[in-house]
Amino acid sequence: MICVCSHDAGGAEILASYVAKYELNCNFVLAGPAIDIFIKKLGNIHLMDLNEGIQKSDELICSTSWQSNLEWDAIGVARQYSKKVITFLDHWGHYEDRFIRNGEKRLPDEIWVGDLEAKSLAIKCFPKIPIKLVANPYFDEIRREILARKVELSIFSSIPKHGLSILFISEPLADHGLKGFGDTLYWGYTEDQALHYFHQHRYVLGAVIHQVVVRPHPSEVIEKYSWVKEVFGEQYFISNGKSLIDDIIECDIVVGFQSMAMMVALLAGRRVISCIPPGGISCCLPHQEIESMQELIRIDVDV
């Protein structure tokens, strides 16, 4: 029996897809956005508390979270019960920080990654821990959905428009920094600063902008961005209730920081731009197709 433990959306998408793909019999220890993600993919599931879930399982498979200590706590409990711990990394950056709370590091027995870039990064960061390449089951799902909806993608791309439709994908950076490191500016910028930076320099996209749809992170409330229309104008809207794929299909360009959702946009064939402002920690996504707004601005100035 496997105990599956997850909180944040990115890791939950991967673990829920993995469980569904292999039809695993699991004990579930979930919280936050992970609960809805697992229910959507697996149907009704029975949730356990941390101690019960691990005690009744042979091993633990967990994700990592910035907004919660759940997985970090789970590694500690698994150690108490001498259970093997596997962590599936869902991203390409800040690996070591994911396992540290208040200066204490808790590492798993084995780490899984979904691609060769992540494997190379993980080997450098954790040379003494076995790193296993496991095909990312969430991206496999996305590819199948995109293939099934390729007609919608092509239709939207061919519709005459009065300007570009932009999808702005947010992340709760200030909360991440405060909860994980006691500093809202730990990343060198906040989500609000990045949104202002995008708005100020949107001209570098080279065309009239018809609309900007701000998509809150799954852990953020819609009301967090209620100010954008008043501050930035009538072109700005808040995504509400649509799936990530739906929002991506209905846009021309996806703008974000360094989230996994940007990778989904690349899989859908959309232009993707990182709008991390000057002074912010550089985008850790290793994919060359992702453009930098800072670089676009520099090129525009040079021209």
CSV table of C-alpha atoms in Angstrom, one decimal, residues 16-237:
chain,number,residue,atom,x,y,z
A,16,ALA,CA,-3.0,12.3,-9.2
A,17,SER,CA,-2.3,11.5,-12.9
A,18,TYR,CA,0.3,8.9,-11.8
A,19,VAL,CA,-2.2,7.2,-9.5
A,20,ALA,CA,-4.9,7.3,-12.2
A,21,LYS,CA,-2.6,5.9,-14.9
A,22,TYR,CA,-1.5,2.9,-12.9
A,23,GLU,CA,-4.8,2.5,-11.0
A,24,LEU,CA,-2.9,2.4,-7.7
A,25,ASN,CA,-4.5,1.4,-4.4
A,26,CYS,CA,-3.5,4.3,-2.1
A,27,ASN,CA,-4.0,5.9,1.3
A,28,PHE,CA,-4.5,9.6,0.6
A,29,VAL,CA,-3.1,12.4,2.8
A,30,LEU,CA,-4.1,15.6,1.0
A,31,ALA,CA,-4.8,19.3,1.7
A,32,GLY,CA,-5.3,22.6,-0.1
A,33,PRO,CA,-5.7,22.6,-3.9
A,34,ALA,CA,-4.6,18.9,-4.1
A,35,ILE,CA,-8.0,17.7,-2.7
A,36,ASP,CA,-10.0,19.0,-5.7
A,37,ILE,CA,-7.4,17.9,-8.2
A,38,PHE,CA,-7.4,14.3,-6.9
A,39,ILE,CA,-11.2,14.2,-6.7
A,40,LYS,CA,-11.5,15.4,-10.3
A,41,LYS,CA,-9.2,12.7,-11.6
A,42,LEU,CA,-10.1,9.8,-9.3
A,43,GLY,CA,-13.6,10.5,-8.0
A,44,ASN,CA,-14.5,10.3,-4.4
A,45,ILE,CA,-11.5,9.3,-2.2
A,46,HIS,CA,-11.1,8.7,1.5
A,47,LEU,CA,-8.7,11.1,3.2
A,48,MET,CA,-6.6,10.1,6.1
A,49,ASP,CA,-4.6,12.2,8.6
A,50,LEU,CA,-0.9,12.1,8.3
A,51,ASN,CA,0.0,9.6,10.9
A,52,GLU,CA,-2.7,7.1,10.0
A,53,GLY,CA,-2.0,7.3,6.3
A,54,ILE,CA,1.7,6.6,6.7
A,55,GLN,CA,1.4,4.0,9.5
A,56,LYS,CA,-1.1,2.0,7.3
A,57,SER,CA,1.2,2.2,4.2
A,58,ASP,CA,4.4,0.5,3.1
A,59,GLU,CA,5.9,3.6,1.5
A,60,LEU,CA,5.3,7.3,1.0
A,61,ILE,CA,5.1,9.1,-2.4
A,62,CYS,CA,4.8,12.8,-2.0
A,63,SER,CA,5.1,16.1,-3.9
A,64,THR,CA,6.6,19.3,-2.6
A,65,SER,CA,4.9,22.5,-1.6
A,66,TRP,CA,5.7,26.1,-0.9
A,67,GLN,CA,2.4,26.9,0.8
A,68,SER,CA,2.4,24.1,3.2
A,69,ASN,CA,4.6,22.0,5.4
A,70,LEU,CA,2.5,18.9,4.8
A,71,GLU,CA,5.0,16.9,2.7
A,72,TRP,CA,8.0,18.1,4.8
A,73,ASP,CA,6.1,16.8,7.9
A,74,ALA,CA,5.2,13.6,6.1
A,75,ILE,CA,8.9,12.8,5.5
A,76,GLY,CA,9.5,13.2,9.2
A,77,VAL,CA,6.6,10.9,10.1
A,78,ALA,CA,7.7,8.3,7.5
A,79,ARG,CA,11.2,8.3,9.1
A,80,GLN,CA,9.6,7.6,12.5
A,81,TYR,CA,7.8,4.5,11.0
A,82,SER,CA,10.9,3.5,8.9
A,83,LYS,CA,8.9,3.8,5.7
A,84,LYS,CA,10.6,4.5,2.3
A,85,VAL,CA,10.1,8.0,1.0
A,86,ILE,CA,9.8,9.0,-2.7
A,87,THR,CA,9.4,12.6,-3.8
A,88,PHE,CA,8.2,13.4,-7.3
A,89,LEU,CA,9.6,16.8,-8.2
A,90,ASP,CA,7.2,18.8,-10.4
A,91,HIS,CA,9.4,21.7,-11.4
A,92,TRP,CA,12.9,22.7,-12.5
A,93,GLY,CA,14.1,25.0,-9.8
A,94,HIS,CA,14.9,25.7,-6.2
A,95,TYR,CA,15.1,22.0,-5.5
A,96,GLU,CA,17.0,22.2,-2.2
A,97,ASP,CA,14.7,24.8,-0.7
A,98,ARG,CA,11.7,22.5,-1.2
A,99,PHE,CA,13.0,20.2,1.6
A,100,ILE,CA,14.0,22.8,4.1
A,101,ARG,CA,11.9,24.4,6.9
A,102,ASN,CA,13.3,26.7,9.6
A,103,GLY,CA,16.8,25.5,8.7
A,104,GLU,CA,16.1,21.8,9.0
A,105,LYS,CA,16.5,19.7,5.9
A,106,ARG,CA,14.4,16.5,5.3
A,107,LEU,CA,15.3,14.6,2.2
A,108,PRO,CA,13.6,11.5,0.7
A,109,ASP,CA,15.2,8.1,-0.1
A,110,GLU,CA,14.5,8.5,-3.8
A,111,ILE,CA,13.6,11.3,-6.1
A,112,TRP,CA,11.5,11.0,-9.3
A,113,VAL,CA,11.6,13.6,-12.1
A,114,GLY,CA,9.7,13.8,-15.3
A,115,ASP,CA,12.3,14.8,-17.9
A,116,LEU,CA,16.0,14.8,-18.7
A,117,GLU,CA,16.5,18.5,-17.8
A,118,ALA,CA,15.0,18.0,-14.4
A,119,LYS,CA,17.1,14.8,-13.9
A,120,SER,CA,20.3,16.6,-14.7
A,121,LEU,CA,19.4,19.4,-12.2
A,122,ALA,CA,18.4,17.0,-9.5
A,123,ILE,CA,21.6,14.9,-9.9
A,124,LYS,CA,23.7,18.0,-9.3
A,125,CYS,CA,21.6,19.1,-6.3
A,126,PHE,CA,21.3,15.7,-4.7
A,127,PRO,CA,24.4,13.6,-5.7
A,128,LYS,CA,23.8,11.0,-2.9
A,129,ILE,CA,20.1,10.3,-3.6
A,130,PRO,CA,18.9,8.0,-6.4
A,131,ILE,CA,17.2,10.0,-9.1
A,132,LYS,CA,14.7,8.1,-11.3
A,133,LEU,CA,13.3,9.4,-14.6
A,134,VAL,CA,9.5,8.7,-14.7
A,135,ALA,CA,7.5,10.0,-17.7
A,136,ASN,CA,5.4,12.9,-16.5
A,137,PRO,CA,1.9,11.5,-16.5
A,138,TYR,CA,0.3,14.9,-16.2
A,139,PHE,CA,2.0,16.1,-19.4
A,140,ASP,CA,0.9,12.9,-21.1
A,141,GLU,CA,-2.7,13.8,-20.2
A,142,ILE,CA,-2.2,17.3,-21.5
A,143,ARG,CA,-0.8,16.1,-24.8
A,144,ARG,CA,-3.7,13.8,-25.3
A,145,GLU,CA,-6.2,16.6,-24.5
A,146,ILE,CA,-4.5,19.0,-26.8
A,147,LEU,CA,-4.5,16.4,-29.6
A,148,ALA,CA,-8.2,15.8,-29.0
A,149,ARG,CA,-8.9,19.6,-29.1
A,150,LYS,CA,-6.5,20.5,-32.0
A,151,VAL,CA,-9.5,21.7,-34.1
A,152,GLU,CA,-10.4,24.2,-31.4
A,153,LEU,CA,-6.8,25.4,-31.2
A,154,SER,CA,-6.6,25.9,-34.9
A,155,ILE,CA,-10.0,27.6,-35.1
A,156,PHE,CA,-9.1,30.1,-32.5
A,157,SER,CA,-5.8,30.9,-34.2
A,158,SER,CA,-7.6,31.6,-37.5
A,159,ILE,CA,-10.4,33.8,-36.1
A,160,PRO,CA,-9.9,37.5,-37.2
A,161,LYS,CA,-9.3,39.6,-34.1
A,162,HIS,CA,-9.2,43.2,-33.2
A,163,GLY,CA,-6.0,42.5,-31.2
A,164,LEU,CA,-4.1,40.0,-29.1
A,165,SER,CA,-5.6,38.0,-26.4
A,166,ILE,CA,-3.2,37.6,-23.5
A,167,LEU,CA,-3.4,35.0,-20.6
A,168,PHE,CA,-1.5,36.2,-17.5
A,169,ILE,CA,-0.8,33.2,-15.2
A,170,SER,CA,-0.2,34.3,-11.6
A,171,GLU,CA,1.6,32.6,-8.7
A,172,PRO,CA,1.3,33.6,-5.0
A,173,LEU,CA,5.0,34.6,-4.7
A,174,ALA,CA,4.6,36.9,-1.7
A,175,ASP,CA,2.8,34.2,0.3
A,176,HIS,CA,5.4,31.6,-0.8
A,177,GLY,CA,8.3,33.8,0.3
A,178,LEU,CA,6.7,34.8,3.6
A,179,LYS,CA,5.7,31.2,4.6
A,180,GLY,CA,8.9,29.6,3.5
A,181,PHE,CA,11.5,32.2,4.2
A,182,GLY,CA,9.9,35.0,6.2
A,183,ASP,CA,10.2,37.4,3.3
A,184,THR,CA,7.6,38.5,0.8
A,185,LEU,CA,10.4,39.6,-1.5
A,186,TYR,CA,12.4,36.4,-1.2
A,187,TRP,CA,12.2,35.9,-5.0
A,188,GLY,CA,13.1,39.5,-5.6
A,189,TYR,CA,9.6,40.5,-6.7
A,190,THR,CA,6.0,39.9,-6.0
A,191,GLU,CA,3.1,38.9,-8.3
A,192,ASP,CA,1.6,42.4,-8.2
A,193,GLN,CA,5.0,43.9,-9.2
A,194,ALA,CA,5.3,41.5,-12.1
A,195,LEU,CA,1.7,42.3,-13.2
A,196,HIS,CA,2.5,46.1,-13.1
A,197,TYR,CA,5.7,45.4,-15.0
A,198,PHE,CA,3.9,43.5,-17.7
A,199,HIS,CA,1.2,46.2,-18.1
A,200,GLN,CA,3.9,49.0,-18.3
A,201,HIS,CA,5.8,47.2,-21.0
A,202,ARG,CA,3.0,45.4,-22.9
A,203,TYR,CA,3.9,47.4,-26.0
A,204,VAL,CA,6.8,45.1,-26.7
A,205,LEU,CA,4.4,42.4,-27.8
A,206,GLY,CA,4.2,44.3,-31.1
A,207,ALA,CA,0.5,44.4,-31.6
A,208,VAL,CA,-2.7,45.9,-30.2
A,209,ILE,CA,-4.0,44.0,-27.2
A,210,HIS,CA,-7.6,43.2,-27.2
A,211,GLN,CA,-7.8,41.7,-23.7
A,212,VAL,CA,-5.7,40.4,-20.8
A,213,VAL,CA,-7.2,37.6,-18.8
A,214,VAL,CA,-5.6,37.2,-15.4
A,215,ARG,CA,-5.7,33.6,-14.2
A,216,PRO,CA,-5.2,33.3,-10.4
A,217,HIS,CA,-3.2,30.4,-9.0
A,218,PRO,CA,-5.4,27.5,-7.8
A,219,SER,CA,-4.5,28.5,-4.2
A,220,GLU,CA,-5.5,32.2,-4.7
A,221,VAL,CA,-9.0,33.6,-4.4
A,222,ILE,CA,-10.6,35.4,-7.4
A,223,GLU,CA,-11.0,38.5,-5.4
A,224,LYS,CA,-7.3,38.9,-5.0
A,225,TYR,CA,-7.2,40.6,-8.4
A,226,SER,CA,-10.4,42.5,-8.3
A,227,TRP,CA,-8.4,45.7,-8.6
A,228,VAL,CA,-6.9,45.1,-12.0
A,229,LYS,CA,-9.7,46.4,-14.2
A,230,GLU,CA,-10.0,49.7,-12.2
A,231,VAL,CA,-6.2,50.2,-12.2
A,232,PHE,CA,-5.3,48.9,-15.7
A,233,GLY,CA,-8.5,49.4,-17.7
A,234,GLU,CA,-11.4,47.7,-19.3
A,235,GLN,CA,-9.2,45.3,-21.3
A,236,TYR,CA,-8.5,43.3,-18.1
A,237,PHE,CA,-10.6,40.4,-17.0
